[in-house]
Short mmCIF file of C-alpha atoms in Angstrom, two decimals:
data_model
loop_
_atom_site.label_atom_id
_atom_site.label_comp_id
_atom_site.label_asym_id
_atom_site.label_seq_id
_atom_site.Cartn_x
_atom_site.Cartn_y
_atom_site.Cartn_z
CA MET A 173 33.05 80.00 -44.97
CA GLU A 174 31.78 79.24 -48.50
CA THR A 175 34.62 76.89 -49.08
CA SER A 176 33.86 74.85 -45.93
CA LEU A 177 30.18 74.61 -46.92
CA ASN A 178 31.06 73.34 -50.32
CA LYS A 179 33.43 70.71 -48.82
CA GLU A 180 30.65 69.55 -46.39
CA GLN A 181 28.12 69.33 -49.26
CA GLN A 182 30.63 67.30 -51.29
CA LEU A 183 31.19 64.85 -48.41
CA GLN A 184 27.49 64.24 -47.78
CA PRO A 185 26.03 61.53 -50.04
CA SER A 186 23.40 62.69 -52.47
CA ILE A 187 20.09 61.47 -51.15
CA LYS A 188 17.01 61.68 -53.33
CA ILE A 189 13.70 61.30 -51.57
CA LEU A 190 10.91 59.59 -53.53
CA SER A 191 7.76 61.47 -52.83
CA MET A 192 4.57 59.39 -52.90
CA HIS A 193 1.27 59.90 -51.30
CA PRO A 194 0.87 57.36 -48.39
CA LEU A 195 -2.40 56.04 -49.82
CA LYS A 196 -0.78 55.45 -53.21
CA PHE A 197 2.06 53.67 -51.50
CA ALA A 198 -0.37 51.45 -49.63
CA LEU A 199 -2.17 50.68 -52.91
CA TRP A 200 1.09 49.61 -54.55
CA LEU A 201 1.95 47.37 -51.59
CA PHE A 202 -1.54 45.78 -51.96
CA ILE A 203 -0.97 45.32 -55.74
CA VAL A 204 2.34 43.60 -55.09
CA THR A 205 0.60 41.31 -52.62
CA VAL A 206 -2.06 40.42 -55.22
CA VAL A 207 0.64 39.80 -57.87
CA MET A 208 2.34 37.38 -55.40
CA ILE A 209 -0.94 35.55 -54.85
CA PHE A 210 -1.61 35.04 -58.50
CA ALA A 211 2.05 34.17 -59.27
CA ALA A 212 1.79 31.50 -56.63
CA LEU A 213 -1.50 30.23 -58.04
CA THR A 214 -0.27 30.08 -61.62
CA SER A 215 2.97 28.41 -60.55
CA ALA A 216 0.99 25.80 -58.56
CA TYR A 217 -1.22 25.26 -61.60
CA ILE A 218 1.81 24.45 -63.79
CA VAL A 219 3.38 22.17 -61.19
CA ARG A 220 0.12 20.25 -60.56
CA GLN A 221 -0.54 19.99 -64.29
CA SER A 222 2.82 18.31 -64.76
CA GLU A 223 1.93 15.62 -62.26
CA GLY A 224 -0.74 14.11 -64.56
CA ASN A 225 -4.42 13.33 -63.93
CA TRP A 226 -5.30 16.64 -65.61
CA LEU A 227 -8.56 17.16 -67.48
CA ILE A 228 -7.97 18.89 -70.84
CA PHE A 229 -10.89 21.05 -72.05
CA GLU A 230 -11.49 24.11 -74.19
CA LEU A 231 -12.26 27.34 -72.44
CA PRO A 232 -15.74 28.56 -73.20
CA ASN A 233 -15.78 31.52 -75.70
CA ILE A 234 -17.46 33.67 -73.07
CA PHE A 235 -14.06 34.07 -71.34
CA LEU A 236 -12.85 35.84 -74.44
CA TYR A 237 -15.95 38.10 -74.51
CA ASN A 238 -15.44 38.90 -70.88
CA THR A 239 -11.85 39.85 -71.58
CA ILE A 240 -12.97 42.29 -74.29
CA ILE A 241 -15.56 43.78 -71.88
CA LEU A 242 -12.92 44.25 -69.22
CA VAL A 243 -10.41 45.86 -71.64
CA ALA A 244 -13.19 48.19 -72.76
CA SER A 245 -13.85 49.11 -69.13
CA SER A 246 -10.18 50.00 -68.75
CA VAL A 247 -10.50 52.38 -71.71
CA THR A 248 -13.60 54.07 -70.23
CA MET A 249 -11.92 54.30 -66.85
CA HIS A 250 -8.97 56.03 -68.43
CA LEU A 251 -11.31 58.40 -70.22
CA ALA A 252 -12.96 59.21 -66.89
CA TYR A 253 -9.55 59.91 -65.42
CA LEU A 254 -8.66 62.28 -68.26
CA ALA A 255 -12.05 64.01 -67.89
CA ALA A 256 -11.41 64.54 -64.18
CA LYS A 257 -7.99 66.08 -64.98
CA LYS A 258 -9.76 68.55 -67.25
CA ASP A 259 -12.64 69.17 -64.81
CA ASN A 260 -15.09 67.88 -67.33
CA PHE A 261 -17.68 66.65 -64.88
CA LYS A 262 -20.24 65.54 -67.44
CA GLN A 263 -17.74 63.19 -69.21
CA LEU A 264 -16.28 62.08 -65.85
CA LYS A 265 -19.67 60.87 -64.64
CA LEU A 266 -20.60 59.36 -68.00
CA PHE A 267 -17.39 57.33 -68.27
CA MET A 268 -17.51 56.24 -64.65
CA ILE A 269 -21.06 54.97 -65.13
CA ILE A 270 -20.04 53.09 -68.34
CA THR A 271 -17.04 51.60 -66.49
CA ALA A 272 -19.34 50.41 -63.62
CA VAL A 273 -21.85 48.94 -66.13
CA LEU A 274 -19.07 47.14 -68.01
CA SER A 275 -17.73 45.69 -64.81
CA VAL A 276 -21.20 44.37 -63.89
CA ALA A 277 -21.41 42.88 -67.39
CA PHE A 278 -18.07 41.14 -66.73
CA PHE A 279 -19.44 39.61 -63.52
CA ILE A 280 -22.52 38.38 -65.33
CA GLY A 281 -20.29 37.01 -68.08
CA GLN A 282 -18.13 35.18 -65.51
CA TYR A 283 -21.19 33.59 -64.00
CA GLU A 284 -22.23 32.49 -67.46
CA ALA A 285 -18.70 31.18 -68.06
CA TRP A 286 -18.85 29.08 -64.97
CA GLY A 287 -22.25 27.75 -66.20
CA ALA A 288 -20.60 26.88 -69.51
CA LEU A 289 -17.89 25.04 -67.63
CA VAL A 290 -20.49 22.96 -65.81
CA ASP A 291 -22.14 22.18 -69.13
CA ARG A 292 -18.74 20.76 -70.18
CA ASP A 293 -18.56 18.66 -67.01
CA VAL A 294 -15.81 20.88 -65.52
CA TYR A 295 -16.65 21.28 -61.82
CA PHE A 296 -15.01 22.95 -58.79
CA VAL A 297 -14.80 19.59 -57.09
CA GLY A 298 -13.29 16.74 -59.01
CA ASN A 299 -10.36 17.13 -61.40
CA PRO A 300 -7.77 19.74 -60.23
CA SER A 301 -7.86 21.52 -63.63
CA GLY A 302 -11.37 22.61 -62.99
CA SER A 303 -10.68 23.53 -59.35
CA PHE A 304 -7.78 25.73 -60.44
CA LEU A 305 -9.87 27.49 -63.04
CA TYR A 306 -12.65 28.27 -60.61
CA VAL A 307 -10.23 29.43 -57.90
CA ILE A 308 -8.25 31.67 -60.24
CA SER A 309 -11.25 33.24 -61.95
CA GLY A 310 -13.18 33.47 -58.65
CA LEU A 311 -10.33 35.11 -56.77
CA HIS A 312 -9.91 37.60 -59.60
CA ALA A 313 -13.68 38.29 -59.50
CA PHE A 314 -13.39 38.92 -55.73
CA HIS A 315 -10.70 41.51 -56.29
CA LEU A 316 -12.76 43.01 -59.08
CA ILE A 317 -15.61 43.48 -56.63
CA SER A 318 -13.27 45.61 -54.51
CA GLY A 319 -12.45 47.58 -57.70
CA LEU A 320 -16.16 48.06 -58.52
CA ILE A 321 -16.75 49.33 -54.93
CA PHE A 322 -13.90 51.80 -55.45
CA ILE A 323 -15.40 52.90 -58.78
CA LEU A 324 -18.81 53.42 -57.15
CA ILE A 325 -17.26 55.45 -54.37
CA MET A 326 -15.48 57.61 -56.94
CA LEU A 327 -18.69 57.93 -58.93
CA PHE A 328 -20.59 59.10 -55.86
CA SER A 329 -17.76 61.56 -55.20
CA ALA A 330 -17.96 62.75 -58.82
CA PHE A 331 -21.66 63.52 -58.42
CA LYS A 332 -20.72 65.59 -55.35
CA TYR A 333 -18.02 67.36 -57.38
CA LYS A 334 -15.28 66.05 -55.11
CA VAL A 335 -13.28 64.71 -58.04
CA HIS A 336 -11.52 67.44 -59.96
CA SER A 337 -8.12 68.49 -61.27
CA LYS A 338 -7.00 69.70 -57.82
CA ASN A 339 -8.12 66.56 -56.01
CA MET A 340 -6.95 63.63 -58.05
CA VAL A 341 -5.20 61.24 -55.56
CA LYS A 342 -8.16 58.89 -55.09
CA MET A 343 -9.08 59.05 -58.78
CA GLU A 344 -5.48 58.20 -59.74
CA MET A 345 -5.59 55.28 -57.22
CA CYS A 346 -8.91 54.03 -58.60
CA THR A 347 -7.64 54.21 -62.15
CA THR A 348 -4.36 52.47 -61.30
CA TYR A 349 -6.15 49.67 -59.38
CA TRP A 350 -8.66 49.16 -62.17
CA HIS A 351 -5.99 49.03 -64.94
CA PHE A 352 -4.06 46.58 -62.73
CA LEU A 353 -7.09 44.32 -62.34
CA ASP A 354 -7.78 44.42 -66.05
CA GLY A 355 -4.14 43.70 -66.93
CA LEU A 356 -4.14 40.87 -64.40
CA TRP A 357 -7.20 39.29 -66.07
CA VAL A 358 -5.60 39.60 -69.52
CA TYR A 359 -2.56 37.79 -68.14
CA LEU A 360 -4.75 35.08 -66.46
CA PHE A 361 -6.82 34.61 -69.62
CA ILE A 362 -3.75 34.16 -71.80
CA PHE A 363 -2.19 31.86 -69.17
CA LEU A 364 -5.35 29.72 -69.09
CA LEU A 365 -5.56 29.64 -72.90
CA LEU A 366 -1.99 28.44 -73.16
CA ASN A 367 -2.14 25.93 -70.27
CA HIS A 368 -5.63 24.47 -70.31
#
């Protein structure tokens, strides 16, 4: 009997099942979708730029400051995640609040950056270089709003003590999404610096 079982086990292919929470899987599908959108936009940017009639201008310095703010928010988000894993509720709430404040500062900075573009005669309507810049930064800001809403939901949950070491799925998702959005902005900023 033992020998026949071993032969059957040897004949069956080895199947490993990847275990992932369904919500995390949905988040990763959404992230892939967002990557595709921005890959298409940056590709279209390069193609349109090569056709000529492209306004060349310097990016306002505020885009750099906004990038630093967003990277700092990624650090505080990660510190909030680590605090949640250790059930340190005081630090969790503190770092979530700081992350939310930094993200609002980024939005204000983006608004100021768009104002600085207008001061340089770079408008949404007109030359395609300006249009692309507004669409790319605006679409990123739109996704960042969804990230801020997620952060506020998790902050509210933290104040109700629903975020802790035994309930980390949504906190992990929030952290992953926020890091993705921050990394996406760093990519976009570098892309715009190199291709303006």
